[in-house]
Amino acid sequence: MHMKPATAKISSVALKHNIQTIKQKAPNSKIIAVVKANAYGHGVVFVSSAVESLVDCFGVARLEEALKLRSNGITKPILLLEGFFSSKDLPILAVNNIQTVVHSKEQLEALEEAQTPNPVKVWLKIDTGMHRLGVHLDEVDNFYQKLKSLPCVDSNIGFVSHFSRADELECGYTEKQLSRFLQATEDKVGERSISASGGILFWQDAHLDWIRPGIIMYGISPNNTAGKEYGLTPVMNLTSSLIAVREHKKGEPVGYGGVWTSEKDTKIGVVAIGYGDGYPRDVPQGTPVYLNGRRVPIVGKVSMDMLTVDLGADSQDKVGDEVILWGKELPIEEIAEITGVISYELITKLTPRVLTEYID
């Protein structure tokens, strides 16, 4: 008997394919590959090593993430997308070729007082309408002039902003954000970046000098349309195994709270994955998994370590058979749509208990 526990199979071939697809969509832009949150749950060291020769820079959220890349042999530039958190970080950025976003006056003040062994490359973050981080439009000139005058800041300052509604094609907000960004930077020297995954797919005019692919690099679309519609291939296949196949009588419930009762005699399959692995707990009855070439519905509540599926009375499935929770045969975007949990959350919430298997 041999059963595999919950395993995320991560494909380097799929990753490289997605980078090539992204390059075709934005042939004139350089690429900041976004690998924050453990490369969106895909394993940051593997992902970064697999794509380093194909991209120009890596984007992370925290300094610790950047240093992990450096200690694993990644040499391309790395950008801190949220900026540095402490003035003590600045010498570390300088010696490790780590670039930083600057979005607040506190960061500007820290740079004014900093002593660094060499200048730090800075991207000025402009708030064009996301209203989360960034310098207000009327402060851009002031920030830019001050940054220009600082000895510890590289004279080649970049400009960055972020769309808040790039996947809503008809709302008019993206056009507004883009024109504010272009206006705020038009009389300044410096490379520009505003497009993350949604901007790359849907807003060609917004590709500019640098693009920042995140979710699409992993073969997942930023909306609930399957990534393959955009030429993307899922990098992760989340799998587990059947650990039991049980005869089940009509009228009998399964699982906690007895929320589902079978309308006929059937067979129930028990799959070794649950919310302790990061699979969402509150999935609607009937959410599919993929098994032996067909979809079968989840029935009953998802437990910490297991979930149950209705295999059907005539099924031939056996203990040990592989079950796919999402991946090539079952798009994660569909699971996101059914469960109301966005795909970004599905992949980043997988727990360390899920084994990771790296494949070509």
Short mmCIF file of N, CA and C in Angstrom, two decimals, residues 32-39 44-45 48-49 52 57-85 89-101 120-121:
data_model
loop_
_atom_site.label_atom_id
_atom_site.label_comp_id
_atom_site.label_asym_id
_atom_site.label_seq_id
_atom_site.Cartn_x
_atom_site.Cartn_y
_atom_site.Cartn_z
N ILE A 32 9.94 42.66 -13.62
CA ILE A 32 10.15 42.44 -12.19
C ILE A 32 9.28 41.25 -11.82
N ALA A 33 9.90 40.10 -11.59
CA ALA A 33 9.14 38.89 -11.25
C ALA A 33 8.78 38.94 -9.77
N VAL A 34 7.49 38.93 -9.47
CA VAL A 34 7.07 39.11 -8.08
C VAL A 34 7.01 37.74 -7.38
N VAL A 35 7.87 37.60 -6.35
CA VAL A 35 8.01 36.31 -5.67
C VAL A 35 7.77 36.44 -4.17
N LYS A 36 6.99 37.47 -3.78
CA LYS A 36 6.67 37.64 -2.36
C LYS A 36 5.81 36.47 -1.87
N ALA A 37 5.66 36.39 -0.55
CA ALA A 37 4.84 35.33 0.07
C ALA A 37 5.24 33.95 -0.44
N ASN A 38 6.57 33.68 -0.34
CA ASN A 38 7.11 32.38 -0.77
C ASN A 38 6.72 32.08 -2.21
N ALA A 39 6.87 33.09 -3.08
CA ALA A 39 6.49 32.96 -4.49
C ALA A 39 5.04 32.48 -4.59
N VAL A 44 9.94 29.94 -3.01
CA VAL A 44 10.63 31.11 -3.57
C VAL A 44 12.00 30.78 -4.16
N VAL A 45 12.73 29.85 -3.54
CA VAL A 45 14.07 29.56 -4.04
C VAL A 45 13.99 28.83 -5.38
N SER A 48 12.56 31.36 -8.14
CA SER A 48 13.52 32.40 -8.52
C SER A 48 14.67 31.81 -9.34
N SER A 49 15.16 30.65 -8.92
CA SER A 49 16.26 30.01 -9.66
C SER A 49 15.80 29.61 -11.05
N GLU A 52 15.39 33.10 -13.14
CA GLU A 52 16.34 34.22 -13.01
C GLU A 52 16.91 34.66 -14.36
N CYS A 57 14.64 41.45 -12.72
CA CYS A 57 14.62 41.89 -11.33
C CYS A 57 13.58 41.03 -10.60
N PHE A 58 13.69 40.97 -9.28
CA PHE A 58 12.67 40.26 -8.48
C PHE A 58 11.98 41.26 -7.55
N GLY A 59 10.69 41.05 -7.32
CA GLY A 59 9.95 41.91 -6.39
C GLY A 59 9.51 41.11 -5.17
N VAL A 60 9.79 41.67 -3.98
CA VAL A 60 9.36 41.03 -2.73
C VAL A 60 8.72 42.10 -1.84
N ALA A 61 8.07 41.65 -0.77
CA ALA A 61 7.42 42.62 0.12
C ALA A 61 8.30 43.01 1.30
N ARG A 62 9.14 42.08 1.77
CA ARG A 62 9.89 42.30 3.01
C ARG A 62 11.38 42.05 2.79
N LEU A 63 12.20 42.72 3.58
CA LEU A 63 13.66 42.55 3.48
C LEU A 63 14.08 41.09 3.70
N GLU A 64 13.42 40.41 4.65
CA GLU A 64 13.78 39.01 4.93
C GLU A 64 13.64 38.16 3.67
N GLU A 65 12.61 38.46 2.86
CA GLU A 65 12.40 37.71 1.62
C GLU A 65 13.56 37.96 0.65
N ALA A 66 13.99 39.21 0.59
CA ALA A 66 15.10 39.56 -0.31
C ALA A 66 16.38 38.86 0.11
N LEU A 67 16.65 38.86 1.42
CA LEU A 67 17.89 38.25 1.90
C LEU A 67 17.88 36.73 1.71
N LYS A 68 16.70 36.14 1.77
CA LYS A 68 16.62 34.70 1.49
C LYS A 68 17.04 34.40 0.05
N LEU A 69 16.61 35.25 -0.89
CA LEU A 69 17.03 35.09 -2.28
C LEU A 69 18.55 35.22 -2.40
N ARG A 70 19.11 36.26 -1.76
CA ARG A 70 20.55 36.48 -1.84
C ARG A 70 21.31 35.28 -1.25
N SER A 71 20.84 34.76 -0.12
CA SER A 71 21.59 33.66 0.50
C SER A 71 21.44 32.36 -0.28
N ASN A 72 20.51 32.35 -1.24
CA ASN A 72 20.37 31.16 -2.10
C ASN A 72 20.91 31.40 -3.51
N GLY A 73 21.78 32.39 -3.63
CA GLY A 73 22.53 32.53 -4.88
C GLY A 73 21.88 33.37 -5.97
N ILE A 74 20.77 34.04 -5.66
CA ILE A 74 20.15 34.92 -6.67
C ILE A 74 20.93 36.23 -6.71
N THR A 75 21.38 36.63 -7.92
CA THR A 75 22.22 37.82 -8.04
C THR A 75 21.54 39.00 -8.73
N LYS A 76 20.44 38.78 -9.43
CA LYS A 76 19.74 39.89 -10.11
C LYS A 76 19.24 40.89 -9.05
N PRO A 77 18.97 42.13 -9.49
CA PRO A 77 18.44 43.12 -8.53
C PRO A 77 17.13 42.64 -7.90
N ILE A 78 16.88 43.11 -6.69
CA ILE A 78 15.63 42.78 -5.98
C ILE A 78 15.03 44.10 -5.51
N LEU A 79 13.71 44.23 -5.67
CA LEU A 79 13.01 45.45 -5.26
C LEU A 79 12.08 45.17 -4.09
N LEU A 80 12.20 45.99 -3.03
CA LEU A 80 11.26 45.91 -1.90
C LEU A 80 10.02 46.71 -2.25
N LEU A 81 8.92 46.01 -2.53
CA LEU A 81 7.71 46.66 -3.04
C LEU A 81 7.01 47.53 -1.99
N GLU A 82 7.23 47.23 -0.71
CA GLU A 82 6.64 48.05 0.36
C GLU A 82 7.66 49.02 0.93
N GLY A 83 8.86 49.00 0.38
CA GLY A 83 9.90 49.86 0.92
C GLY A 83 10.56 49.25 2.15
N PHE A 84 11.55 49.96 2.67
CA PHE A 84 12.25 49.48 3.88
C PHE A 84 11.45 49.88 5.12
N PHE A 85 11.57 49.09 6.18
CA PHE A 85 10.77 49.31 7.39
C PHE A 85 11.56 50.06 8.47
N ASP A 89 17.91 49.21 8.01
CA ASP A 89 17.95 48.34 6.83
C ASP A 89 18.77 48.92 5.68
N LEU A 90 18.96 50.24 5.67
CA LEU A 90 19.52 50.88 4.48
C LEU A 90 20.93 50.40 4.10
N PRO A 91 21.86 50.27 5.07
CA PRO A 91 23.18 49.74 4.68
C PRO A 91 23.08 48.31 4.13
N ILE A 92 22.12 47.54 4.62
CA ILE A 92 21.93 46.16 4.14
C ILE A 92 21.47 46.18 2.68
N LEU A 93 20.57 47.11 2.36
CA LEU A 93 20.12 47.25 0.97
C LEU A 93 21.31 47.61 0.07
N ALA A 94 22.10 48.57 0.55
CA ALA A 94 23.20 49.07 -0.27
C ALA A 94 24.19 47.97 -0.63
N VAL A 95 24.54 47.12 0.34
CA VAL A 95 25.57 46.11 0.04
C VAL A 95 25.01 44.88 -0.66
N ASN A 96 23.69 44.72 -0.66
CA ASN A 96 23.11 43.51 -1.28
C ASN A 96 22.40 43.76 -2.60
N ASN A 97 22.62 44.97 -3.18
CA ASN A 97 21.97 45.31 -4.44
C ASN A 97 20.45 45.11 -4.35
N ILE A 98 19.88 45.63 -3.26
CA ILE A 98 18.43 45.58 -3.08
C ILE A 98 17.89 46.99 -3.25
N GLN A 99 16.92 47.13 -4.15
CA GLN A 99 16.31 48.43 -4.42
C GLN A 99 15.08 48.61 -3.53
N THR A 100 14.67 49.85 -3.33
CA THR A 100 13.51 50.06 -2.45
C THR A 100 12.51 51.05 -3.04
N VAL A 101 11.25 50.78 -2.78
CA VAL A 101 10.20 51.77 -3.01
C VAL A 101 10.27 52.78 -1.87
N VAL A 120 21.73 53.80 -2.89
CA VAL A 120 20.63 52.83 -3.00
C VAL A 120 19.71 53.27 -4.14
N LYS A 121 19.33 52.32 -4.97
CA LYS A 121 18.38 52.61 -6.06
C LYS A 121 16.98 52.70 -5.46
#
